[in-house]
């Protein structure tokens, strides 16, 4: 069992209890808070509260008893640690590694690795995971090691106070950089996929060109928001899907005019060419400005070299 405490703000006078608690403990959704209330796990000034819509006065002392079920086991999975202190952990995630357990997948995730590497993290919501990278997206991730660090990092993401930049290789030769400002929602029939949809959540992706090849483009991208599959969906939406993306781009056909080397790489590059290269924010406890940059993984470097050689050969 984990007990979290806080004090409701005077400015929240007249708000519903579940709404006020969701604002105070932003790492939990309003529906989760409502369940806590209905289960008798919420106390205001030492009195159990059972009605989510009850109005508050502000300045009440809050205590929530959260019963955590052990659904994951610790596993000795190596983590590539870029930075660590007593409050946060920054890792360079490898490909083919799921961040958080899902249905039918309770093992071999970053969460399992975190439970083994730092057992006290079990007391932190979601084992400190405040954001995710897709299974086959590589690069920088920050993890909170304490509840306070977790709450503040979640707020940083919500307030867009974290800088996240990526590099990607797209199919197609992009002429210039730009911004995609299109809302994203889950696909109405394929629940594994996201789509641009007018009633979706706001999503903004900025991109600029690093290098253009004969039939591909190397991009640098920055996120203003953090929707599921955001970069992958937005680039596919403007008809420049990520190379190797199994959901949002079709497998490229072998070209008769490309070199054998480039054809082999394109055929067997079995993940989206996307890497989180830069992460920056003010430390959630010390407020020191911090930033990390990480180089591209070898598979993407090999791809860029081959694409560059291919472009040079075809220009001769």
Tab-separated table of N, CA and C in Angstrom, residues 122-228:
chain	number	residue	atom	x	y	z
A	122	UNK	N	9.358	0.684	-6.962
A	122	UNK	CA	8.029	0.072	-6.928
A	122	UNK	C	7.027	0.970	-6.203
A	123	UNK	N	7.513	1.864	-5.344
A	123	UNK	CA	6.639	2.772	-4.595
A	123	UNK	C	6.193	3.973	-5.428
A	124	UNK	N	6.833	4.176	-6.578
A	124	UNK	CA	6.507	5.310	-7.446
A	124	UNK	C	5.475	4.868	-8.479
A	125	UNK	N	4.450	5.688	-8.760
A	125	UNK	CA	3.467	5.309	-9.788
A	125	UNK	C	4.135	4.918	-11.092
A	126	UNK	N	3.670	3.836	-11.694
A	126	UNK	CA	4.184	3.342	-12.977
A	126	UNK	C	5.690	3.095	-12.947
A	127	UNK	N	6.207	2.813	-11.758
A	127	UNK	CA	7.649	2.586	-11.575
A	127	UNK	C	8.463	3.744	-12.141
A	128	UNK	N	7.922	4.950	-12.009
A	128	UNK	CA	8.652	6.148	-12.401
A	128	UNK	C	8.581	6.513	-13.868
A	129	UNK	N	7.878	5.733	-14.662
A	129	UNK	CA	7.812	5.992	-16.107
A	129	UNK	C	6.830	7.131	-16.373
A	130	UNK	N	7.336	8.247	-16.868
A	130	UNK	CA	6.502	9.433	-17.088
A	130	UNK	C	6.192	9.667	-18.561
A	131	UNK	N	6.904	8.989	-19.448
A	131	UNK	CA	6.589	9.068	-20.879
A	131	UNK	C	7.121	7.800	-21.534
A	132	UNK	N	6.698	7.573	-22.754
A	132	UNK	CA	7.055	6.325	-23.422
A	132	UNK	C	7.664	6.575	-24.791
A	133	UNK	N	8.437	5.601	-25.228
A	133	UNK	CA	8.850	5.500	-26.621
A	133	UNK	C	8.264	4.198	-27.156
A	134	UNK	N	7.886	4.193	-28.414
A	134	UNK	CA	7.350	2.968	-29.000
A	134	UNK	C	8.381	1.849	-28.933
A	135	UNK	N	7.913	0.631	-29.031
A	135	UNK	CA	8.768	-0.552	-28.904
A	135	UNK	C	10.033	-0.455	-29.741
A	136	UNK	N	9.909	-0.019	-30.981
A	136	UNK	CA	11.064	0.016	-31.872
A	136	UNK	C	11.589	1.413	-32.147
A	137	UNK	N	11.199	2.377	-31.316
A	137	UNK	CA	11.828	3.695	-31.338
A	137	UNK	C	12.935	3.683	-30.291
A	138	UNK	N	14.081	4.202	-30.651
A	138	UNK	CA	15.227	4.208	-29.745
A	138	UNK	C	15.449	5.616	-29.183
A	139	UNK	N	16.308	5.700	-28.148
A	139	UNK	CA	16.728	7.012	-27.671
A	139	UNK	C	16.415	7.325	-26.224
A	140	UNK	N	16.438	8.617	-25.917
A	140	UNK	CA	16.438	9.110	-24.542
A	140	UNK	C	15.063	9.082	-23.876
A	141	UNK	N	15.056	8.596	-22.647
A	141	UNK	CA	13.871	8.590	-21.791
A	141	UNK	C	14.283	9.000	-20.383
A	142	UNK	N	13.416	9.750	-19.695
A	142	UNK	CA	13.658	10.088	-18.296
A	142	UNK	C	12.709	9.284	-17.420
A	143	UNK	N	13.224	8.817	-16.280
A	143	UNK	CA	12.428	8.051	-15.318
A	143	UNK	C	12.582	8.706	-13.950
A	144	UNK	N	11.479	8.803	-13.214
A	144	UNK	CA	11.507	9.380	-11.865
A	144	UNK	C	11.791	8.285	-10.835
A	145	UNK	N	12.658	8.574	-9.875
A	145	UNK	CA	12.993	7.597	-8.838
A	145	UNK	C	12.246	7.855	-7.539
A	146	UNK	N	11.573	9.011	-7.438
A	146	UNK	CA	10.788	9.328	-6.242
A	146	UNK	C	9.406	9.821	-6.663
A	147	UNK	N	8.460	9.775	-5.741
A	147	UNK	CA	7.105	10.218	-6.045
A	147	UNK	C	7.068	11.708	-6.379
A	148	UNK	N	7.810	12.521	-5.620
A	148	UNK	CA	7.823	13.960	-5.884
A	148	UNK	C	8.389	14.257	-7.265
A	149	UNK	N	9.485	13.599	-7.617
A	149	UNK	CA	10.069	13.799	-8.944
A	149	UNK	C	9.087	13.371	-10.024
A	150	UNK	N	8.364	12.291	-9.773
A	150	UNK	CA	7.376	11.801	-10.730
A	150	UNK	C	6.271	12.836	-10.955
A	151	UNK	N	5.702	13.348	-9.880
A	151	UNK	CA	4.612	14.319	-9.981
A	151	UNK	C	5.073	15.560	-10.753
A	152	UNK	N	6.281	16.039	-10.441
A	152	UNK	CA	6.765	17.244	-11.110
A	152	UNK	C	7.083	17.001	-12.576
A	153	UNK	N	7.654	15.852	-12.898
A	153	UNK	CA	7.951	15.556	-14.299
A	153	UNK	C	6.663	15.408	-15.111
A	154	UNK	N	5.650	14.766	-14.516
A	154	UNK	CA	4.357	14.651	-15.193
A	154	UNK	C	3.803	16.043	-15.491
A	155	UNK	N	3.927	16.954	-14.546
A	155	UNK	CA	3.461	18.322	-14.749
A	155	UNK	C	4.279	19.030	-15.827
A	156	UNK	N	5.594	18.761	-15.863
A	156	UNK	CA	6.437	19.359	-16.903
A	156	UNK	C	5.936	18.954	-18.288
A	157	UNK	N	5.630	17.657	-18.434
A	157	UNK	CA	5.128	17.185	-19.717
A	157	UNK	C	3.784	17.835	-20.050
A	158	UNK	N	2.933	17.924	-19.043
A	158	UNK	CA	1.604	18.508	-19.259
A	158	UNK	C	1.713	19.980	-19.658
A	159	UNK	N	2.664	20.698	-19.047
A	159	UNK	CA	2.838	22.124	-19.331
A	159	UNK	C	3.788	22.374	-20.506
A	160	UNK	N	4.252	21.285	-21.132
A	160	UNK	CA	5.164	21.359	-22.287
A	160	UNK	C	6.475	22.045	-21.926
A	161	UNK	N	6.982	21.739	-20.762
A	161	UNK	CA	8.235	22.316	-20.294
A	161	UNK	C	9.413	21.363	-20.469
A	162	UNK	N	9.232	20.355	-21.296
A	162	UNK	CA	10.306	19.412	-21.589
A	162	UNK	C	10.570	19.448	-23.092
A	163	UNK	N	11.831	19.632	-23.455
A	163	UNK	CA	12.219	19.674	-24.862
A	163	UNK	C	12.573	18.265	-25.313
A	164	UNK	N	11.871	17.792	-26.340
A	164	UNK	CA	12.156	16.464	-26.898
A	164	UNK	C	12.400	16.589	-28.392
A	165	UNK	N	13.570	16.161	-28.825
A	165	UNK	CA	13.871	16.205	-30.245
A	165	UNK	C	14.265	14.819	-30.743
A	166	UNK	N	13.910	14.557	-31.987
A	166	UNK	CA	14.123	13.251	-32.592
A	166	UNK	C	14.820	13.421	-33.940
A	167	UNK	N	15.422	12.343	-34.414
A	167	UNK	CA	15.864	12.272	-35.797
A	167	UNK	C	15.167	11.096	-36.445
A	168	UNK	N	14.824	11.281	-37.712
A	168	UNK	CA	14.084	10.246	-38.434
A	168	UNK	C	14.494	10.247	-39.893
A	169	UNK	N	14.239	9.136	-40.552
A	169	UNK	CA	14.436	9.030	-41.995
A	169	UNK	C	13.077	8.741	-42.605
A	170	UNK	N	12.666	9.595	-43.520
A	170	UNK	CA	11.357	9.433	-44.143
A	170	UNK	C	11.494	8.913	-45.573
A	171	UNK	N	10.423	8.312	-46.050
A	171	UNK	CA	10.337	7.911	-47.448
A	171	UNK	C	9.879	9.126	-48.240
A	172	UNK	N	10.642	9.488	-49.279
A	172	UNK	CA	10.299	10.661	-50.077
A	172	UNK	C	11.265	11.799	-49.828
A	173	UNK	N	11.432	12.634	-50.810
A	173	UNK	CA	12.376	13.748	-50.744
A	173	UNK	C	11.634	15.023	-50.368
A	174	UNK	N	11.759	15.428	-49.110
A	174	UNK	CA	11.065	16.615	-48.606
A	174	UNK	C	11.812	17.872	-49.047
A	175	UNK	N	11.085	18.862	-49.520
A	175	UNK	CA	11.696	20.077	-50.061
A	175	UNK	C	12.148	21.037	-48.961
A	176	UNK	N	11.325	21.200	-47.920
A	176	UNK	CA	11.661	22.161	-46.861
A	176	UNK	C	11.058	21.718	-45.538
A	177	UNK	N	11.523	22.331	-44.458
A	177	UNK	CA	10.985	22.031	-43.144
A	177	UNK	C	9.605	22.633	-42.961
A	178	UNK	N	8.978	22.310	-41.823
A	178	UNK	CA	7.646	22.831	-41.575
A	178	UNK	C	7.081	22.361	-40.265
A	179	UNK	N	5.795	22.533	-40.087
A	179	UNK	CA	5.085	22.141	-38.865
A	179	UNK	C	3.799	21.416	-39.244
A	180	UNK	N	3.518	20.329	-38.547
A	180	UNK	CA	2.237	19.640	-38.709
A	180	UNK	C	1.431	19.899	-37.439
A	181	UNK	N	0.309	20.557	-37.590
A	181	UNK	CA	-0.577	20.872	-36.464
A	181	UNK	C	-1.922	20.220	-36.747
A	182	UNK	N	-2.024	18.934	-36.397
A	182	UNK	CA	-3.234	18.167	-36.671
A	182	UNK	C	-3.560	17.287	-35.476
A	183	UNK	N	-4.825	17.292	-35.022
A	183	UNK	CA	-5.216	16.474	-33.866
A	183	UNK	C	-5.141	14.979	-34.178
A	184	UNK	N	-4.869	14.199	-33.146
A	184	UNK	CA	-4.700	12.756	-33.303
A	184	UNK	C	-5.654	12.011	-32.371
A	185	UNK	N	-6.244	10.937	-32.897
A	185	UNK	CA	-7.138	10.082	-32.114
A	185	UNK	C	-6.851	8.627	-32.461
A	186	UNK	N	-7.370	7.722	-31.631
A	186	UNK	CA	-7.205	6.301	-31.929
A	186	UNK	C	-8.105	5.922	-33.103
A	187	UNK	N	-7.596	5.052	-33.941
A	187	UNK	CA	-8.341	4.600	-35.114
A	187	UNK	C	-9.650	3.943	-34.680
A	188	UNK	N	-10.724	4.224	-35.391
A	188	UNK	CA	-12.049	3.751	-34.978
A	188	UNK	C	-12.200	2.236	-35.053
A	189	UNK	N	-11.410	1.558	-35.891
A	189	UNK	CA	-11.535	0.100	-35.996
A	189	UNK	C	-10.252	-0.636	-35.631
A	190	UNK	N	-9.103	-0.105	-36.041
A	190	UNK	CA	-7.814	-0.709	-35.695
A	190	UNK	C	-7.274	-0.029	-34.450
A	191	UNK	N	-7.474	-0.645	-33.300
A	191	UNK	CA	-7.132	-0.003	-32.023
A	191	UNK	C	-5.624	0.081	-31.775
A	192	UNK	N	-4.842	-0.562	-32.642
A	192	UNK	CA	-3.384	-0.481	-32.531
A	192	UNK	C	-2.839	0.750	-33.246
A	193	UNK	N	-3.700	1.435	-33.977
A	193	UNK	CA	-3.254	2.509	-34.852
A	193	UNK	C	-3.902	3.835	-34.461
A	194	UNK	N	-3.197	4.934	-34.735
A	194	UNK	CA	-3.709	6.277	-34.499
A	194	UNK	C	-3.928	6.958	-35.844
A	195	UNK	N	-4.817	7.960	-35.863
A	195	UNK	CA	-5.100	8.688	-37.096
A	195	UNK	C	-5.259	10.174	-36.799
A	196	UNK	N	-5.053	10.988	-37.832
A	196	UNK	CA	-5.409	12.403	-37.743
A	196	UNK	C	-6.927	12.491	-37.809
A	197	UNK	N	-7.505	13.174	-36.824
A	197	UNK	CA	-8.965	13.212	-36.693
A	197	UNK	C	-9.371	14.547	-36.085
A	198	UNK	N	-10.407	15.165	-36.640
A	198	UNK	CA	-10.814	16.511	-36.203
A	198	UNK	C	-11.209	16.564	-34.737
A	199	UNK	N	-11.734	15.463	-34.192
A	199	UNK	CA	-12.113	15.465	-32.769
A	199	UNK	C	-11.074	14.786	-31.889
A	200	UNK	N	-9.851	14.678	-32.395
A	200	UNK	CA	-8.764	14.093	-31.611
A	200	UNK	C	-8.115	15.105	-30.677
A	201	UNK	N	-7.020	14.702	-30.060
A	201	UNK	CA	-6.294	15.584	-29.147
A	201	UNK	C	-5.261	16.409	-29.921
A	202	UNK	N	-5.060	17.627	-29.462
A	202	UNK	CA	-4.131	18.543	-30.127
A	202	UNK	C	-2.749	17.907	-30.232
A	203	UNK	N	-2.133	18.032	-31.402
A	203	UNK	CA	-0.803	17.463	-31.621
A	203	UNK	C	-0.025	18.357	-32.580
A	204	UNK	N	1.182	18.743	-32.182
A	204	UNK	CA	2.010	19.645	-32.998
A	204	UNK	C	3.419	19.064	-33.121
A	205	UNK	N	3.876	18.919	-34.361
A	205	UNK	CA	5.216	18.402	-34.648
A	205	UNK	C	5.935	19.374	-35.577
A	206	UNK	N	7.133	19.820	-35.183
A	206	UNK	CA	7.961	20.666	-36.037
A	206	UNK	C	9.064	19.803	-36.646
A	207	UNK	N	9.416	20.056	-37.894
A	207	UNK	CA	10.486	19.278	-38.518
A	207	UNK	C	11.349	20.164	-39.420
A	208	UNK	N	12.630	19.809	-39.497
A	208	UNK	CA	13.548	20.498	-40.402
A	208	UNK	C	14.463	19.467	-41.049
A	209	UNK	N	14.982	19.831	-42.195
A	209	UNK	CA	15.795	18.892	-42.963
A	209	UNK	C	17.248	18.913	-42.493
A	210	UNK	N	17.787	17.738	-42.257
A	210	UNK	CA	19.219	17.592	-41.985
A	210	UNK	C	19.953	17.264	-43.283
A	211	UNK	N	19.401	16.313	-44.037
A	211	UNK	CA	20.044	15.894	-45.285
A	211	UNK	C	18.994	15.267	-46.202
A	212	UNK	N	19.099	15.601	-47.488
A	212	UNK	CA	18.201	15.020	-48.475
A	212	UNK	C	18.948	13.999	-49.316
A	213	UNK	N	18.290	12.879	-49.560
A	213	UNK	CA	18.856	11.831	-50.395
A	213	UNK	C	18.043	11.733	-51.684
A	214	UNK	N	18.340	10.743	-52.481
A	214	UNK	CA	17.660	10.614	-53.764
A	214	UNK	C	16.167	10.377	-53.600
A	215	UNK	N	15.803	9.538	-52.642
A	215	UNK	CA	14.381	9.210	-52.462
A	215	UNK	C	13.976	9.182	-50.992
A	216	UNK	N	14.813	9.756	-50.136
A	216	UNK	CA	14.546	9.772	-48.693
A	216	UNK	C	15.040	11.082	-48.104
A	217	UNK	N	14.630	11.363	-46.868
A	217	UNK	CA	15.052	12.589	-46.186
A	217	UNK	C	15.380	12.293	-44.731
A	218	UNK	N	16.499	12.849	-44.275
A	218	UNK	CA	16.901	12.751	-42.871
A	218	UNK	C	16.422	14.019	-42.171
A	219	UNK	N	15.567	13.857	-41.147
A	219	UNK	CA	14.931	14.989	-40.471
A	219	UNK	C	15.320	15.107	-39.011
A	220	UNK	N	15.222	16.322	-38.510
A	220	UNK	CA	15.246	16.608	-37.068
A	220	UNK	C	13.842	17.088	-36.718
A	221	UNK	N	13.239	16.514	-35.664
A	221	UNK	CA	11.861	16.848	-35.298
A	221	UNK	C	11.784	17.245	-33.831
A	222	UNK	N	10.879	18.157	-33.525
A	222	UNK	CA	10.644	18.581	-32.141
A	222	UNK	C	9.151	18.496	-31.842
A	223	UNK	N	8.828	17.942	-30.697
A	223	UNK	CA	7.431	17.777	-30.282
A	223	UNK	C	6.987	18.901	-29.362
A	224	UNK	N	5.825	19.473	-29.655
A	224	UNK	CA	5.180	20.380	-28.702
A	224	UNK	C	4.212	19.605	-27.820
A	225	UNK	N	3.742	18.467	-28.322
A	225	UNK	CA	2.815	17.610	-27.579
A	225	UNK	C	3.351	16.182	-27.639
A	226	UNK	N	2.734	15.280	-26.890
A	226	UNK	CA	3.259	13.921	-26.833
A	226	UNK	C	2.196	12.862	-27.034
A	227	UNK	N	1.553	12.869	-28.181
A	227	UNK	CA	0.507	11.891	-28.455
A	227	UNK	C	1.114	10.562	-28.903
A	228	UNK	N	0.362	9.498	-28.704
A	228	UNK	CA	0.795	8.175	-29.137
A	228	UNK	C	1.090	8.178	-30.637
